[in-house]
mmCIF file of C-alpha atoms in Angstrom:
data_model
loop_
_atom_site.group_PDB
_atom_site.id
_atom_site.type_symbol
_atom_site.label_atom_id
_atom_site.label_comp_id
_atom_site.label_asym_id
_atom_site.label_seq_id
_atom_site.Cartn_x
_atom_site.Cartn_y
_atom_site.Cartn_z
ATOM 1 C CA MET S 338 63.807 58.470 147.575
ATOM 2 C CA SER S 339 65.531 55.921 145.386
ATOM 3 C CA PRO S 340 69.231 56.496 144.614
ATOM 4 C CA LEU S 341 68.788 54.550 141.384
ATOM 5 C CA ARG S 342 66.944 57.339 139.635
ATOM 6 C CA SER S 343 67.807 60.917 138.891
ATOM 7 C CA LEU S 344 66.681 63.486 141.434
ATOM 8 C CA LYS S 345 64.137 66.035 140.254
ATOM 9 C CA LEU S 346 65.681 69.505 140.420
ATOM 10 C CA GLY S 347 63.452 72.562 140.495
ATOM 11 C CA ILE S 348 65.198 75.849 139.672
ATOM 12 C CA VAL S 349 63.844 79.135 140.981
ATOM 13 C CA GLY S 350 65.379 82.011 139.046
ATOM 14 C CA CYS S 351 66.275 81.520 135.388
ATOM 15 C CA GLY S 352 68.827 84.281 134.992
ATOM 16 C CA ALA S 353 72.536 83.878 134.336
ATOM 17 C CA ILE S 354 73.340 81.634 137.311
ATOM 18 C CA GLY S 355 70.233 79.461 137.190
ATOM 19 C CA SER S 356 70.547 78.992 133.427
ATOM 20 C CA ARG S 357 74.223 78.093 133.510
ATOM 21 C CA ILE S 358 73.693 75.548 136.289
ATOM 22 C CA ALA S 359 70.700 74.082 134.452
ATOM 23 C CA MET S 360 72.699 73.605 131.250
ATOM 24 C CA SER S 361 75.595 72.068 133.180
ATOM 25 C CA VAL S 362 73.226 69.667 134.920
ATOM 26 C CA ARG S 363 71.834 68.610 131.551
ATOM 27 C CA LYS S 364 75.306 67.985 130.134
ATOM 28 C CA GLU S 365 77.421 66.856 133.081
ATOM 29 C CA LEU S 366 75.023 65.568 135.758
ATOM 30 C CA LYS S 367 72.309 64.064 133.587
ATOM 31 C CA ASN S 368 72.632 60.700 135.337
ATOM 32 C CA LYS S 369 72.166 62.344 138.726
ATOM 33 C CA PHE S 370 69.611 65.127 138.212
ATOM 34 C CA LEU S 371 66.701 65.933 135.942
ATOM 35 C CA VAL S 372 65.601 69.550 135.677
ATOM 36 C CA SER S 373 61.918 68.959 136.387
ATOM 37 C CA ALA S 374 60.610 72.466 136.959
ATOM 38 C CA LEU S 375 61.486 76.109 136.286
ATOM 39 C CA TYR S 376 60.023 79.230 137.841
ATOM 40 C CA ASP S 377 60.801 82.907 137.362
ATOM 41 C CA ILE S 378 58.699 86.011 137.863
ATOM 42 C CA ASP S 379 59.870 86.876 134.343
ATOM 43 C CA THR S 380 58.194 84.007 132.506
ATOM 44 C CA GLU S 381 60.084 84.774 129.290
ATOM 45 C CA LYS S 382 63.333 83.811 131.016
ATOM 46 C CA ALA S 383 61.817 80.531 132.179
ATOM 47 C CA PHE S 384 60.473 79.644 128.734
ATOM 48 C CA SER S 385 63.784 80.612 127.108
ATOM 49 C CA LEU S 386 65.692 78.281 129.421
ATOM 50 C CA SER S 387 63.127 75.546 128.890
ATOM 51 C CA SER S 388 63.720 75.814 125.151
ATOM 52 C CA ARG S 389 67.490 75.609 125.571
ATOM 53 C CA LEU S 390 67.048 72.527 127.749
ATOM 54 C CA ARG S 391 64.747 71.041 125.087
ATOM 55 C CA ALA S 392 62.300 70.258 127.855
ATOM 56 C CA LYS S 393 58.569 70.793 127.479
ATOM 57 C CA SER S 394 55.999 71.561 130.155
ATOM 58 C CA ILE S 395 58.522 72.276 132.933
ATOM 59 C CA VAL S 396 57.766 75.994 133.326
ATOM 60 C CA LYS S 397 55.560 76.507 136.391
ATOM 61 C CA THR S 398 53.304 79.460 137.064
ATOM 62 C CA THR S 399 53.708 79.403 140.843
ATOM 63 C CA LEU S 400 56.474 78.641 143.313
ATOM 64 C CA ALA S 401 54.234 76.094 145.034
ATOM 65 C CA GLN S 402 53.923 74.120 141.789
ATOM 66 C CA LEU S 403 57.698 74.061 141.367
ATOM 67 C CA ILE S 404 58.272 72.884 144.932
ATOM 68 C CA GLN S 405 55.732 70.099 144.477
ATOM 69 C CA GLU S 406 57.505 68.881 141.317
ATOM 70 C CA SER S 407 60.982 68.819 142.916
ATOM 71 C CA ASP S 408 63.101 66.533 145.076
ATOM 72 C CA LEU S 409 65.562 69.387 145.540
ATOM 73 C CA VAL S 410 64.905 73.099 145.073
ATOM 74 C CA LEU S 411 67.663 75.356 143.734
ATOM 75 C CA GLU S 412 67.357 79.063 144.606
ATOM 76 C CA CYS S 413 69.037 81.473 142.172
ATOM 77 C CA VAL S 414 67.006 84.680 142.465
ATOM 78 C CA ASN S 415 69.247 86.819 144.722
ATOM 79 C CA SER S 416 66.399 89.107 145.766
ATOM 80 C CA SER S 417 64.309 89.935 148.795
ATOM 81 C CA ALA S 418 62.201 86.879 147.876
ATOM 82 C CA THR S 419 65.019 84.461 148.723
ATOM 83 C CA VAL S 420 64.070 83.996 152.376
ATOM 84 C CA ASP S 421 60.426 83.299 151.509
ATOM 85 C CA ILE S 422 61.460 80.771 148.849
ATOM 86 C CA VAL S 423 63.628 78.951 151.366
ATOM 87 C CA ARG S 424 60.909 78.937 154.031
ATOM 88 C CA GLN S 425 58.248 77.644 151.653
ATOM 89 C CA SER S 426 60.536 74.843 150.479
ATOM 90 C CA ILE S 427 61.386 73.817 154.035
ATOM 91 C CA ARG S 428 57.747 73.801 155.132
ATOM 92 C CA ALA S 429 56.921 71.611 152.142
ATOM 93 C CA GLY S 430 59.557 69.128 153.299
ATOM 94 C CA LYS S 431 61.936 69.764 150.394
ATOM 95 C CA ASN S 432 65.709 70.114 150.668
ATOM 96 C CA ILE S 433 67.034 73.289 149.101
ATOM 97 C CA MET S 434 70.327 74.682 147.817
ATOM 98 C CA VAL S 435 70.746 78.437 148.188
ATOM 99 C CA MET S 436 73.019 80.340 145.823
ATOM 100 C CA SER S 437 72.111 83.762 147.293
ATOM 101 C CA ILE S 438 73.547 82.985 150.718
ATOM 102 C CA GLY S 439 73.960 86.648 151.598
ATOM 103 C CA ARG S 440 70.182 87.049 151.560
ATOM 104 C CA LEU S 441 69.941 84.710 154.581
ATOM 105 C CA SER S 442 72.116 86.981 156.717
ATOM 106 C CA GLY S 443 70.095 88.334 159.619
ATOM 107 C CA TYR S 444 67.560 85.493 159.395
ATOM 108 C CA PRO S 445 68.738 82.825 161.881
ATOM 109 C CA SER S 446 65.143 81.575 162.075
ATOM 110 C CA VAL S 447 65.596 80.032 158.618
ATOM 111 C CA PHE S 448 68.345 77.743 159.910
ATOM 112 C CA THR S 449 66.278 76.901 162.996
ATOM 113 C CA LEU S 450 63.319 76.002 160.782
ATOM 114 C CA ALA S 451 65.487 73.738 158.621
ATOM 115 C CA ARG S 452 66.850 71.891 161.665
ATOM 116 C CA LYS S 453 63.382 71.546 163.177
ATOM 117 C CA ASN S 454 62.037 69.990 159.974
ATOM 118 C CA GLY S 455 65.079 67.813 159.251
ATOM 119 C CA ILE S 456 65.780 69.627 155.978
ATOM 120 C CA SER S 457 69.166 69.847 154.272
ATOM 121 C CA LEU S 458 70.012 73.482 153.562
ATOM 122 C CA LEU S 459 72.868 73.339 151.052
ATOM 123 C CA LEU S 460 75.212 76.344 150.993
ATOM 124 C CA PRO S 461 77.953 76.229 148.315
ATOM 125 C CA SER S 462 81.346 77.649 149.281
ATOM 126 C CA GLY S 463 81.123 80.024 146.323
ATOM 127 C CA SER S 464 84.160 81.848 144.979
ATOM 128 C CA ILE S 465 86.524 81.502 147.944
ATOM 129 C CA ALA S 466 88.876 78.740 149.043
ATOM 130 C CA GLY S 467 90.054 77.392 152.363
ATOM 131 C CA LEU S 468 86.801 77.151 154.322
ATOM 132 C CA ASP S 469 87.879 73.785 155.735
ATOM 133 C CA ALA S 470 90.903 75.465 157.323
ATOM 134 C CA VAL S 471 88.769 78.361 158.550
ATOM 135 C CA LYS S 472 86.344 76.009 160.290
ATOM 136 C CA ALA S 473 89.186 74.004 161.783
ATOM 137 C CA ALA S 474 90.889 77.149 163.103
ATOM 138 C CA THR S 475 87.785 78.135 165.063
ATOM 139 C CA LEU S 476 88.022 74.919 167.082
ATOM 140 C CA ALA S 477 91.146 76.288 168.799
ATOM 141 C CA GLY S 478 89.337 79.428 170.013
ATOM 142 C CA LYS S 479 88.224 82.863 168.896
ATOM 143 C CA VAL S 480 89.705 84.080 165.621
ATOM 144 C CA SER S 481 89.679 87.367 163.746
ATOM 145 C CA ALA S 482 89.521 87.563 159.968
ATOM 146 C CA THR S 483 89.574 90.153 157.208
ATOM 147 C CA LEU S 484 88.058 89.613 153.778
ATOM 148 C CA THR S 485 89.228 91.979 151.046
ATOM 149 C CA THR S 486 87.316 91.815 147.774
ATOM 150 C CA ARG S 487 88.492 93.559 144.595
ATOM 151 C CA LYS S 488 86.392 93.696 141.458
ATOM 152 C CA PRO S 489 86.401 95.637 138.192
ATOM 153 C CA PRO S 490 84.150 98.712 138.403
ATOM 154 C CA ALA S 491 81.655 97.125 135.975
ATOM 155 C CA GLY S 492 80.853 94.538 138.634
ATOM 156 C CA PHE S 493 79.219 97.222 140.783
ATOM 157 C CA LEU S 494 77.040 98.878 138.135
ATOM 158 C CA GLY S 495 73.535 99.592 139.375
ATOM 159 C CA ASN S 496 74.335 98.983 143.042
ATOM 160 C CA ALA S 497 71.609 100.773 145.031
ATOM 161 C CA TYR S 498 73.928 101.671 147.926
ATOM 162 C CA LEU S 499 76.397 103.416 145.626
ATOM 163 C CA VAL S 500 73.614 105.176 143.743
ATOM 164 C CA SER S 501 72.066 106.440 146.983
ATOM 165 C CA ARG S 502 75.425 107.858 148.078
ATOM 166 C CA LYS S 503 76.043 109.311 144.606
ATOM 167 C CA ILE S 504 79.258 107.321 144.236
ATOM 168 C CA SER S 505 80.204 107.071 140.579
ATOM 169 C CA LEU S 506 82.767 104.586 139.309
ATOM 170 C CA GLU S 507 82.717 105.829 135.738
ATOM 171 C CA GLY S 508 86.179 106.640 134.461
ATOM 172 C CA ILE S 509 88.054 105.920 137.707
ATOM 173 C CA THR S 510 91.780 105.328 137.135
ATOM 174 C CA LYS S 511 92.805 103.903 140.507
ATOM 175 C CA GLU S 512 91.309 101.636 143.139
ATOM 176 C CA LYS S 513 88.462 103.019 145.229
ATOM 177 C CA LEU S 514 87.428 101.699 148.656
ATOM 178 C CA LEU S 515 83.654 101.275 148.593
ATOM 179 C CA PHE S 516 83.079 99.651 151.964
ATOM 180 C CA ASP S 517 84.941 98.851 155.176
ATOM 181 C CA GLY S 518 82.903 97.295 157.950
ATOM 182 C CA ASN S 519 81.178 94.153 159.207
ATOM 183 C CA ALA S 520 79.896 91.275 157.118
ATOM 184 C CA LEU S 521 76.205 91.824 157.816
ATOM 185 C CA ASP S 522 76.319 95.402 156.550
ATOM 186 C CA ALA S 523 78.422 94.305 153.579
ATOM 187 C CA VAL S 524 75.893 91.759 152.318
ATOM 188 C CA ARG S 525 73.017 94.184 152.873
ATOM 189 C CA ARG S 526 74.658 96.925 150.833
ATOM 190 C CA PHE S 527 76.242 94.707 148.169
ATOM 191 C CA PRO S 528 73.849 91.721 147.886
ATOM 192 C CA GLN S 529 74.965 90.855 144.347
ATOM 193 C CA ASN S 530 78.683 91.169 144.991
ATOM 194 C CA ILE S 531 79.634 89.800 148.374
ATOM 195 C CA ASN S 532 77.963 86.436 149.032
ATOM 196 C CA VAL S 533 81.439 85.286 150.027
ATOM 197 C CA ALA S 534 81.214 87.429 153.165
ATOM 198 C CA ALA S 535 78.066 85.581 154.238
ATOM 199 C CA VAL S 536 79.699 82.205 153.566
ATOM 200 C CA LEU S 537 82.811 83.159 155.518
ATOM 201 C CA ARG S 538 80.736 84.563 158.393
ATOM 202 C CA LEU S 539 78.898 81.249 158.709
ATOM 203 C CA ALA S 540 82.163 79.304 158.641
ATOM 204 C CA LEU S 541 83.672 81.495 161.374
ATOM 205 C CA GLY S 542 80.680 81.271 163.680
ATOM 206 C CA PRO S 543 79.307 83.927 166.046
ATOM 207 C CA ALA S 544 82.302 83.892 168.411
ATOM 208 C CA SER S 545 84.725 85.230 165.812
ATOM 209 C CA SER S 546 85.061 88.654 164.179
ATOM 210 C CA LEU S 547 85.066 89.419 160.466
ATOM 211 C CA ARG S 548 86.012 92.676 158.788
ATOM 212 C CA VAL S 549 85.037 93.158 155.132
ATOM 213 C CA ARG S 550 86.677 95.535 152.664
ATOM 214 C CA ILE S 551 85.225 96.010 149.175
ATOM 215 C CA ILE S 552 87.291 97.716 146.494
ATOM 216 C CA ALA S 553 86.552 98.727 142.904
ATOM 217 C CA ASP S 554 89.805 98.413 140.988
ATOM 218 C CA PRO S 555 90.078 99.311 137.279
ATOM 219 C CA SER S 556 93.452 97.559 137.066
ATOM 220 C CA VAL S 557 92.014 94.071 137.660
ATOM 221 C CA LYS S 558 90.064 91.913 135.254
ATOM 222 C CA SER S 559 89.027 89.221 137.718
ATOM 223 C CA ASN S 560 87.114 89.100 140.989
ATOM 224 C CA ILE S 561 89.727 88.747 143.741
ATOM 225 C CA HIS S 562 89.008 87.602 147.290
ATOM 226 C CA GLU S 563 91.727 87.616 149.955
ATOM 227 C CA ILE S 564 91.210 86.175 153.437
ATOM 228 C CA VAL S 565 93.574 86.717 156.335
ATOM 229 C CA LEU S 566 92.717 84.885 159.552
ATOM 230 C CA ASP S 567 94.546 84.945 162.877
ATOM 231 C CA GLY S 568 93.845 82.777 165.896
ATOM 232 C CA PRO S 569 95.315 80.370 168.448
ATOM 233 C CA ALA S 570 96.002 77.790 165.721
ATOM 234 C CA GLY S 571 98.040 80.243 163.648
ATOM 235 C CA ARG S 572 97.471 82.328 160.527
ATOM 236 C CA VAL S 573 95.512 81.338 157.435
ATOM 237 C CA VAL S 574 95.916 83.344 154.228
ATOM 238 C CA THR S 575 94.025 82.572 151.016
ATOM 239 C CA ARG S 576 93.632 84.389 147.711
ATOM 240 C CA THR S 577 91.364 83.467 144.833
ATOM 241 C CA GLU S 578 91.426 85.253 141.486
ATOM 242 C CA ASN S 579 88.173 84.373 139.781
ATOM 243 C CA ASN S 580 87.250 84.889 136.181
ATOM 244 C CA VAL S 581 83.887 86.611 135.984
ATOM 245 C CA CYS S 582 80.913 84.549 134.894
ATOM 246 C CA PRO S 583 80.521 85.015 131.120
ATOM 247 C CA ASP S 584 76.817 85.752 131.605
ATOM 248 C CA ASN S 585 77.060 88.052 134.630
ATOM 249 C CA PRO S 586 80.042 90.310 135.479
ATOM 250 C CA LYS S 587 78.801 90.659 139.075
ATOM 251 C CA THR S 588 79.358 86.949 139.701
ATOM 252 C CA SER S 589 82.517 84.843 139.740
ATOM 253 C CA TYR S 590 82.521 81.801 137.466
ATOM 254 C CA LEU S 591 83.860 79.731 140.366
ATOM 255 C CA ALA S 592 80.699 80.524 142.360
ATOM 256 C CA VAL S 593 78.593 78.874 139.661
ATOM 257 C CA LEU S 594 80.945 75.891 139.475
ATOM 258 C CA SER S 595 80.762 75.606 143.254
ATOM 259 C CA GLY S 596 77.017 75.217 142.973
ATOM 260 C CA ILE S 597 77.393 72.442 140.397
ATOM 261 C CA GLN S 598 79.956 70.654 142.563
ATOM 262 C CA THR S 599 77.665 70.914 145.594
ATOM 263 C CA LEU S 600 74.871 69.248 143.618
ATOM 264 C CA LYS S 601 77.207 66.416 142.654
ATOM 265 C CA GLN S 602 78.353 65.906 146.244
ATOM 266 C CA TYR S 603 74.773 65.973 147.510
ATOM 267 C CA PHE S 604 73.713 63.206 145.128
ATOM 268 C CA ASP S 605 76.776 61.105 145.942
ATOM 269 C CA CYS S 606 76.121 61.465 149.688
ATOM 270 C CA ILE S 607 72.532 60.291 149.262
ATOM 271 C CA LYS S 608 73.700 57.306 147.230
ATOM 272 C CA ILE S 609 76.312 56.343 149.825
ATOM 273 C CA GLY S 610 73.921 56.810 152.743
ATOM 274 C CA THR S 611 71.122 54.714 151.272
#
């Protein structure tokens, strides 16, 4: 793979996140990446994005076609199909960046498969800060951490877990605790809201404990993530107040920017290592 040419980027999922990253790549990373393929089960979304990119013949009818046309696959579907997309990419020998990190929770075999095949599985830090300090703290011994996420009620609209429990957020005037438990349960019940819990869980490692609290708060206009970590190395406290993504109120804008930055770093690492 020559570092002198742009890398072919195949994007799976042409919704708000995939589209925004694609447009940013075209404008800001055009000397590093070329969007070579698009795939979405909703073909209208793929063709719409293709038109905005002013790129012809890049919409693919199957995932296999997209993988074949890519140097790097970008997953942006955030659905039960995420794990299968990652596995197919790995087996085809293609590196992949996963935006829906929470969907990988409970599937350690995916990471084993990537290591076995020598594949880079890129996981953006998303909408939280301080993961370098978190990772460093775990070197001193077992740590315990609490992640508290606050979002405007609109960010939880349509959540299946809330619907099944008949929890309505319409017209609430004060904060409401929606979840208090472990990270794995959090990402299963709030797959479109709490990718940060999956990222933090990976950074902490299996020897540490993580408590997750999710709050709907009508008084806030941003997505707020607070981390408090205690361990032998001391205490780490971080707070990020993220503007919501203009295209998707369930996602923080910083999470999308994190994906773009990860792409940039990936290309630069390849160039340096070649």
